[in-house]
Short mmCIF file of N, CA and C in Angstrom, two decimals:
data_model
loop_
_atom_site.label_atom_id
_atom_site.label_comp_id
_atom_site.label_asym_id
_atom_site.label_seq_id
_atom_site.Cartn_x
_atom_site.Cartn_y
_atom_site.Cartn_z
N UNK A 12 -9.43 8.76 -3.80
CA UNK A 12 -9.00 7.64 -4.62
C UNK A 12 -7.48 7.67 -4.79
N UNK A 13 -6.66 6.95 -4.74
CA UNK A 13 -5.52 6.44 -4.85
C UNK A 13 -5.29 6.49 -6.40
N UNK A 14 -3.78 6.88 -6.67
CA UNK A 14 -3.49 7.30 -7.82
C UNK A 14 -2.74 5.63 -8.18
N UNK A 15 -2.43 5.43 -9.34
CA UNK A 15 -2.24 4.24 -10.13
C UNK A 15 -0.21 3.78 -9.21
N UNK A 16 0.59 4.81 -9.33
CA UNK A 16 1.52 4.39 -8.79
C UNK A 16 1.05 4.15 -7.43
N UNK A 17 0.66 4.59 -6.36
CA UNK A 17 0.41 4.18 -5.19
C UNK A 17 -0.03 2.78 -5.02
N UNK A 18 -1.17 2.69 -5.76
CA UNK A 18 -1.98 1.39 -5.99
C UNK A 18 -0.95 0.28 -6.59
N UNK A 19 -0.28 0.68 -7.29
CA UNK A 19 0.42 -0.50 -7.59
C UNK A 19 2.24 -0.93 -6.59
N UNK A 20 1.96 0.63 -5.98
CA UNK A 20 3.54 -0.19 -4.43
C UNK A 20 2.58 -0.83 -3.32
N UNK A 21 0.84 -0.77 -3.28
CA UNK A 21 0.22 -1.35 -2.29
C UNK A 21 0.09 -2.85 -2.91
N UNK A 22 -0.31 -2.68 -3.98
CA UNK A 22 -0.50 -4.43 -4.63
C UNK A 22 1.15 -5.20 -4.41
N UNK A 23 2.35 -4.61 -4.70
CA UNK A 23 3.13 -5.16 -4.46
C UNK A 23 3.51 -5.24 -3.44
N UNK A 24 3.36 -4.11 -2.72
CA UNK A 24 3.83 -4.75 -0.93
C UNK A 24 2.88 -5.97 -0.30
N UNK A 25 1.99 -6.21 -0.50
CA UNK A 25 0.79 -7.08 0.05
C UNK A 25 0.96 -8.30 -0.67
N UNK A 26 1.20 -8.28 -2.40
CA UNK A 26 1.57 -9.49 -2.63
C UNK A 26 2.75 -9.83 -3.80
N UNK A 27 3.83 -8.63 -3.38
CA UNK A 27 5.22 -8.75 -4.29
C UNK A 27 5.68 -10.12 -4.04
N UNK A 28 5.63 -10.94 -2.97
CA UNK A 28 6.41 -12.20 -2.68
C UNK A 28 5.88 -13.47 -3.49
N UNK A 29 4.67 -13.10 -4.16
CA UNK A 29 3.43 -14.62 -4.78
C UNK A 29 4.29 -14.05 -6.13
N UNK A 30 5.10 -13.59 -6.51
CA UNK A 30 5.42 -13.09 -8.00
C UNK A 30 6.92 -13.78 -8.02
N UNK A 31 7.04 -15.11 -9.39
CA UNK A 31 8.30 -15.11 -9.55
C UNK A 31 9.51 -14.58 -8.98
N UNK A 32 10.72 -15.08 -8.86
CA UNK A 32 11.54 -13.88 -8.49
C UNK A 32 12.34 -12.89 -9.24
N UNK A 33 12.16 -13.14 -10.77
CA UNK A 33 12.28 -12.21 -11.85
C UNK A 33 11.58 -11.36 -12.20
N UNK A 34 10.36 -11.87 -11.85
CA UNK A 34 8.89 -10.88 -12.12
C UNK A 34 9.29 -10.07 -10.93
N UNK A 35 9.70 -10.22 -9.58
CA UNK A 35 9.34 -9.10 -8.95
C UNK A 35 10.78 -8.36 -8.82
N UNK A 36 11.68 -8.87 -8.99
CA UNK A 36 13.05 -7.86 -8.99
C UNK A 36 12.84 -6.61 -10.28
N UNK A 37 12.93 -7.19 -11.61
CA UNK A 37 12.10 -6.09 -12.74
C UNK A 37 11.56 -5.37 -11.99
N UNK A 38 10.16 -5.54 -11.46
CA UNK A 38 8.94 -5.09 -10.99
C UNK A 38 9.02 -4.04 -10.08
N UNK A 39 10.55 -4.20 -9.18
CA UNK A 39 10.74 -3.15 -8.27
C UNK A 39 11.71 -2.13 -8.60
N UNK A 40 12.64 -2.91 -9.86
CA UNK A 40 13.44 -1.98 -10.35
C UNK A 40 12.44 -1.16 -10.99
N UNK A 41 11.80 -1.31 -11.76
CA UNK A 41 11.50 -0.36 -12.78
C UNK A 41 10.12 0.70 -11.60
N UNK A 42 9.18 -0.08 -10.94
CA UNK A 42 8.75 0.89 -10.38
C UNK A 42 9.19 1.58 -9.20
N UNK A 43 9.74 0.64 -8.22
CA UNK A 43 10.43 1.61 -6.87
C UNK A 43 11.28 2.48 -7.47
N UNK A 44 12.31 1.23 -8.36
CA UNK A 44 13.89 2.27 -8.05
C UNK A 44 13.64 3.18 -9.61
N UNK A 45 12.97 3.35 -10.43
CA UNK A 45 12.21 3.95 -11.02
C UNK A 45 13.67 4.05 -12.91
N UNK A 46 13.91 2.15 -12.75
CA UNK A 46 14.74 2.57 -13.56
C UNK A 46 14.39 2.10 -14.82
N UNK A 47 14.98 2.48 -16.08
CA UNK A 47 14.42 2.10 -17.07
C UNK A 47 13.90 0.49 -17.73
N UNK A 48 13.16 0.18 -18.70
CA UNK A 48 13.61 -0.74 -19.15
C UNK A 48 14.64 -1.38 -19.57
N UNK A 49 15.24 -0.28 -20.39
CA UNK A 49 16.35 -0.71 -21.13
C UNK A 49 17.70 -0.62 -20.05
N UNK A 50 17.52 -0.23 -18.97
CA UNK A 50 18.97 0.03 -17.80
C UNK A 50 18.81 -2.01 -17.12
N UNK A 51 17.12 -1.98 -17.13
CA UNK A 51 16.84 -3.29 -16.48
C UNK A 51 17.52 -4.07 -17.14
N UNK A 52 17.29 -4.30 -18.48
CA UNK A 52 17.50 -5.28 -19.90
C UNK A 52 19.19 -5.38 -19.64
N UNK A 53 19.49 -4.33 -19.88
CA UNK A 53 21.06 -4.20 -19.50
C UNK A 53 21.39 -5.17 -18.52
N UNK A 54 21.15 -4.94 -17.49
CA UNK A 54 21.44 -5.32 -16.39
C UNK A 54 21.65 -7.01 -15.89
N UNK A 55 20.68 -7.03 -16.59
CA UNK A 55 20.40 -8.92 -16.70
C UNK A 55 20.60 -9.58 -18.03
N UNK A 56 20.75 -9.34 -18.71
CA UNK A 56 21.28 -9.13 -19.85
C UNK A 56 20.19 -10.14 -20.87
N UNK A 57 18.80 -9.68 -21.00
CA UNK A 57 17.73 -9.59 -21.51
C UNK A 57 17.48 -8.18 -22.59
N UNK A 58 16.64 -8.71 -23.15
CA UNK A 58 16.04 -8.08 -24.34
C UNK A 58 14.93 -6.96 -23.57
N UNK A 59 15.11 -5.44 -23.50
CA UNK A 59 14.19 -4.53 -23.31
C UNK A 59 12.60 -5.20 -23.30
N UNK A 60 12.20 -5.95 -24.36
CA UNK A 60 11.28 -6.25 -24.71
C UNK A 60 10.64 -7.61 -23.73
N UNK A 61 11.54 -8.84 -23.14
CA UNK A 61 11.49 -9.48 -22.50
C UNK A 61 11.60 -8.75 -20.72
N UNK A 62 11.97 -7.50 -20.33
CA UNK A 62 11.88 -6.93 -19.32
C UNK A 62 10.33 -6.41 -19.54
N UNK A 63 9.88 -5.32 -20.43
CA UNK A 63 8.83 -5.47 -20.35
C UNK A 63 7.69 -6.22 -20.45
N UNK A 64 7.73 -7.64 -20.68
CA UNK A 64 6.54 -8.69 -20.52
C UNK A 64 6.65 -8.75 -19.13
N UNK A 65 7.72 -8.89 -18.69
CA UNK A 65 7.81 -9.70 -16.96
C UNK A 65 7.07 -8.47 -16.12
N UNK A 66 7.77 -7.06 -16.46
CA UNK A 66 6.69 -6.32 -15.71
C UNK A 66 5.46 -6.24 -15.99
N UNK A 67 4.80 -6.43 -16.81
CA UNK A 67 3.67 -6.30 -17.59
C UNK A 67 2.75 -7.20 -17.05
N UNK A 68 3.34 -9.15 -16.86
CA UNK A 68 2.90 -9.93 -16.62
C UNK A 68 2.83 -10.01 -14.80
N UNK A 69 3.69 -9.36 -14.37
CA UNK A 69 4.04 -9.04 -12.84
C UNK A 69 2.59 -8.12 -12.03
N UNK A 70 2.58 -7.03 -13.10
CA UNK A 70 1.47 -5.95 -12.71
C UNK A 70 -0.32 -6.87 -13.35
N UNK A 71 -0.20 -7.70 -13.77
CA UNK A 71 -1.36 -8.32 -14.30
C UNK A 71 -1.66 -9.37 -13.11
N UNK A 72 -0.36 -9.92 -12.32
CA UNK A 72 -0.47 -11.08 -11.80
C UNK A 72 -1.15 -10.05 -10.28
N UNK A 73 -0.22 -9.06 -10.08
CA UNK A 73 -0.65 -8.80 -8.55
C UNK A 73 -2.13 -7.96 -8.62
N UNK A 74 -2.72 -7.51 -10.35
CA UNK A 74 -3.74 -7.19 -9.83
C UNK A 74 -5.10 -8.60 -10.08
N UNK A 75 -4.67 -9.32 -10.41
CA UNK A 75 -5.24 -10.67 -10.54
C UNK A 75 -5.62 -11.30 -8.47
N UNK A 76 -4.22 -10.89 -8.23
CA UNK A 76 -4.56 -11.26 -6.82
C UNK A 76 -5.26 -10.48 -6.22
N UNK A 77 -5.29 -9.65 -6.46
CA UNK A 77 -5.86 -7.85 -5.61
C UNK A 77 -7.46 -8.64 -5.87
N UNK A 78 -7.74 -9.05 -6.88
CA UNK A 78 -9.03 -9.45 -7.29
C UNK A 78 -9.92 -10.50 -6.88
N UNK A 79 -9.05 -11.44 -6.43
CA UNK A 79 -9.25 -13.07 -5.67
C UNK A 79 -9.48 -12.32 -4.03
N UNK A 80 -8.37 -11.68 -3.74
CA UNK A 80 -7.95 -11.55 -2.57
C UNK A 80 -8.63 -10.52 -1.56
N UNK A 81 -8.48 -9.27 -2.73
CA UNK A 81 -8.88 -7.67 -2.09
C UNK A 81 -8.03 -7.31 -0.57
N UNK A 82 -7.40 -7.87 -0.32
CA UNK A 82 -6.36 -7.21 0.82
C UNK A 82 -6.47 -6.15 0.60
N UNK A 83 -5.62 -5.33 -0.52
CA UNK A 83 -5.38 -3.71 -0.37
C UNK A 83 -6.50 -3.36 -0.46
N UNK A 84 -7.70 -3.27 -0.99
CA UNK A 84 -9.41 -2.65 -1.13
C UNK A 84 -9.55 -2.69 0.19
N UNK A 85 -9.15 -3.97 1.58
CA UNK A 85 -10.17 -3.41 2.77
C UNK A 85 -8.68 -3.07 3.37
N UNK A 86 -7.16 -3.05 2.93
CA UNK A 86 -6.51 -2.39 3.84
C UNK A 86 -6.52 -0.50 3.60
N UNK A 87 -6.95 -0.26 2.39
CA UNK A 87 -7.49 1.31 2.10
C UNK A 87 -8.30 1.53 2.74
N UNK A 88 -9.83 0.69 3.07
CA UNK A 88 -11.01 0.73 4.06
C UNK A 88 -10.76 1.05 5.30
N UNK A 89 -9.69 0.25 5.56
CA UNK A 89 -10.01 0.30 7.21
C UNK A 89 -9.08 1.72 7.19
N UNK A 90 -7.93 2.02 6.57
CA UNK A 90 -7.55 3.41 6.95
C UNK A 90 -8.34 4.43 6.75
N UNK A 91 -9.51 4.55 6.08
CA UNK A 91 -10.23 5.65 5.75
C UNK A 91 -11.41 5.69 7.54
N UNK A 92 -11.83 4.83 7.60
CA UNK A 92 -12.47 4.47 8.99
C UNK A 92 -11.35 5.11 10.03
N UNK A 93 -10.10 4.54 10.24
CA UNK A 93 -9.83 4.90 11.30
C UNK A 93 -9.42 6.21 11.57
N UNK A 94 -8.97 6.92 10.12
CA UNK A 94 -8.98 7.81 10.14
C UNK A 94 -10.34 9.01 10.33
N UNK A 95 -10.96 8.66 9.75
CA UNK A 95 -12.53 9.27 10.68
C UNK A 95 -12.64 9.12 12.07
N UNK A 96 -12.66 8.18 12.89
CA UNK A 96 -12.42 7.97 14.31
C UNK A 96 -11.42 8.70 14.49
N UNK A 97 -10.53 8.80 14.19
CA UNK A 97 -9.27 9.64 14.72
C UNK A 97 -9.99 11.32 15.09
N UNK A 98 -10.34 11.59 13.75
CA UNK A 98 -10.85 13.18 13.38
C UNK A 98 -12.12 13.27 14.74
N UNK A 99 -12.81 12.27 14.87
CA UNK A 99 -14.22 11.99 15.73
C UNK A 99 -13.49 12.53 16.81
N UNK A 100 -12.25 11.70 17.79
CA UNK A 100 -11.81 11.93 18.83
C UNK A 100 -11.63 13.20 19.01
N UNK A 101 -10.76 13.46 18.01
CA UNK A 101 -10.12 14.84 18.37
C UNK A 101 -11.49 16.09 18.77
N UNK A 102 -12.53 15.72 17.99
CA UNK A 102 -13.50 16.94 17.74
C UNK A 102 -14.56 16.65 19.30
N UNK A 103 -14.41 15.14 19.87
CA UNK A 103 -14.82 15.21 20.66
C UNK A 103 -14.25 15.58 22.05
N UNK A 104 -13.06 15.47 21.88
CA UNK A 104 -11.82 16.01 22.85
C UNK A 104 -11.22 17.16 23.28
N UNK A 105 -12.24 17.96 22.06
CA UNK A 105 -12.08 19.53 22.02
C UNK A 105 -13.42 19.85 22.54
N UNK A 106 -14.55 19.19 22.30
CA UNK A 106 -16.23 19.70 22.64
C UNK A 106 -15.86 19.01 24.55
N UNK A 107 -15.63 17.97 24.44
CA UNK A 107 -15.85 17.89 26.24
C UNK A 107 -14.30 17.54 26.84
N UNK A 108 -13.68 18.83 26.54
CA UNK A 108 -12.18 19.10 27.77
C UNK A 108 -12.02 19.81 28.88
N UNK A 109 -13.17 19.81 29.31
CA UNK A 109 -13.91 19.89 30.53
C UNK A 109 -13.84 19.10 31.40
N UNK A 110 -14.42 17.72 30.70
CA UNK A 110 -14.42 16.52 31.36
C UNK A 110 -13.13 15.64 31.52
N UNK A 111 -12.27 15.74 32.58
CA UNK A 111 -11.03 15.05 32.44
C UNK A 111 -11.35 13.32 32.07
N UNK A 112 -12.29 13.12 32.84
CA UNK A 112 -11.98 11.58 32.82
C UNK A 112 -12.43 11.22 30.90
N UNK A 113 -13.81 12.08 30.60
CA UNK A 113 -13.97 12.13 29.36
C UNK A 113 -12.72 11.93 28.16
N UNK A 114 -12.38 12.80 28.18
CA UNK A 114 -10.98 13.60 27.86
C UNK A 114 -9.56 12.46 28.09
N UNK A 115 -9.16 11.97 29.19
CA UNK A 115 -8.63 10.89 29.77
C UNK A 115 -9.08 9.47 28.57
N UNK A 116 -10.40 9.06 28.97
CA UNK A 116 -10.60 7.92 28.23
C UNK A 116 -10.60 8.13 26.83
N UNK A 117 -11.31 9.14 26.22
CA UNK A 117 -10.99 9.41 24.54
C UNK A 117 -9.51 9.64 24.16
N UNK A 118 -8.33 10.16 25.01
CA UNK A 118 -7.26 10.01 24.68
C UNK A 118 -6.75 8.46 24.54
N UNK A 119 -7.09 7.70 25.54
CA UNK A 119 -6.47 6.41 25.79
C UNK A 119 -7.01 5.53 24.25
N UNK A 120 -8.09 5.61 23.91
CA UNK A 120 -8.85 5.15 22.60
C UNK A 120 -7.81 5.90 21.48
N UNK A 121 -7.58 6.98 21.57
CA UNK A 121 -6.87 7.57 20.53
C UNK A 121 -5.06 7.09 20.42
N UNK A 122 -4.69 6.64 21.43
CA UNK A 122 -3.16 6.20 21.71
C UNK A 122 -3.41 4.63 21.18
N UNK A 123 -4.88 3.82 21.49
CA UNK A 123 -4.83 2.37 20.60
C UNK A 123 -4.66 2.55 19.56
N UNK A 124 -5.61 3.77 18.98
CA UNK A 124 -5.28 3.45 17.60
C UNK A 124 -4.28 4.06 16.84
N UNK A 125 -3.70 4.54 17.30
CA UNK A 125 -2.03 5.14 17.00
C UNK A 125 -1.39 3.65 16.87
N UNK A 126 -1.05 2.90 17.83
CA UNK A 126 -0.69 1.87 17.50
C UNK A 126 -0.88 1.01 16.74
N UNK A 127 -2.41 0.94 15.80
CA UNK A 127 -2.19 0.59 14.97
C UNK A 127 -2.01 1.08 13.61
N UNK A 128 -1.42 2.47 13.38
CA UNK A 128 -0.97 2.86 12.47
C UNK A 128 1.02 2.80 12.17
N UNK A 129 1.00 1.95 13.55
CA UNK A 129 2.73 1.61 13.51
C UNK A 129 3.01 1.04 12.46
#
């Protein structure tokens, strides 16, 4: 299971752009660049208290979408899958390396899906 900060740079990478553009500048200051409220508030020259609604309302909005949407739920899915196939290859690549062409074609399957972990 994915810990709460992770989960929430996946909700924003997938749908930081559907968020105001105040909601998501806050949103990345305070969680990427990991800076305070009150450095945010500063900064824009808002009330601490008005920085925290926007993030507040920011992290409500993208898990609102997460909910309509589920992008990140099957983009966690499919990495857990391919990562099993991955582990599959290897264990089968070690049981028949004997067999070149075997061996040959389970590599070539294993280099697709490398590519899609680009």
């Amino acid at each position: 299971m994915l810990d709460e900060l992770t989960v929430d740079s996946l909700l924003f990478d997938f749908y930081g752009e559907l968020l105001p553009e105040k909601q998501r500048e806050f949103f990345r200051l305070y969680h990427e660049e990991n800076c305070s409220l009150q450095e945010i508030a500063e900064e824009y020259g808002v009330t601490r208290q008005g920085v925290h609604d926007a993030v507040r309302k920011a992290e409500n909005s993208l898990r609102s979408y997460e909910e309509k949407l589920g992008l990140v739920d099957r983009f966690t899915r499919t990495e857990e899958v391919l990562r099993k196939i991955d582990t599959e290859i290897d264990s089968l690549m070690n049981e028949f390396s004997e067999n070149r062409e075997l061996a040959a074609g389970l590599l070539k399957i294993k280099l697709s899906l490398d590519t899609l972990e680009e």
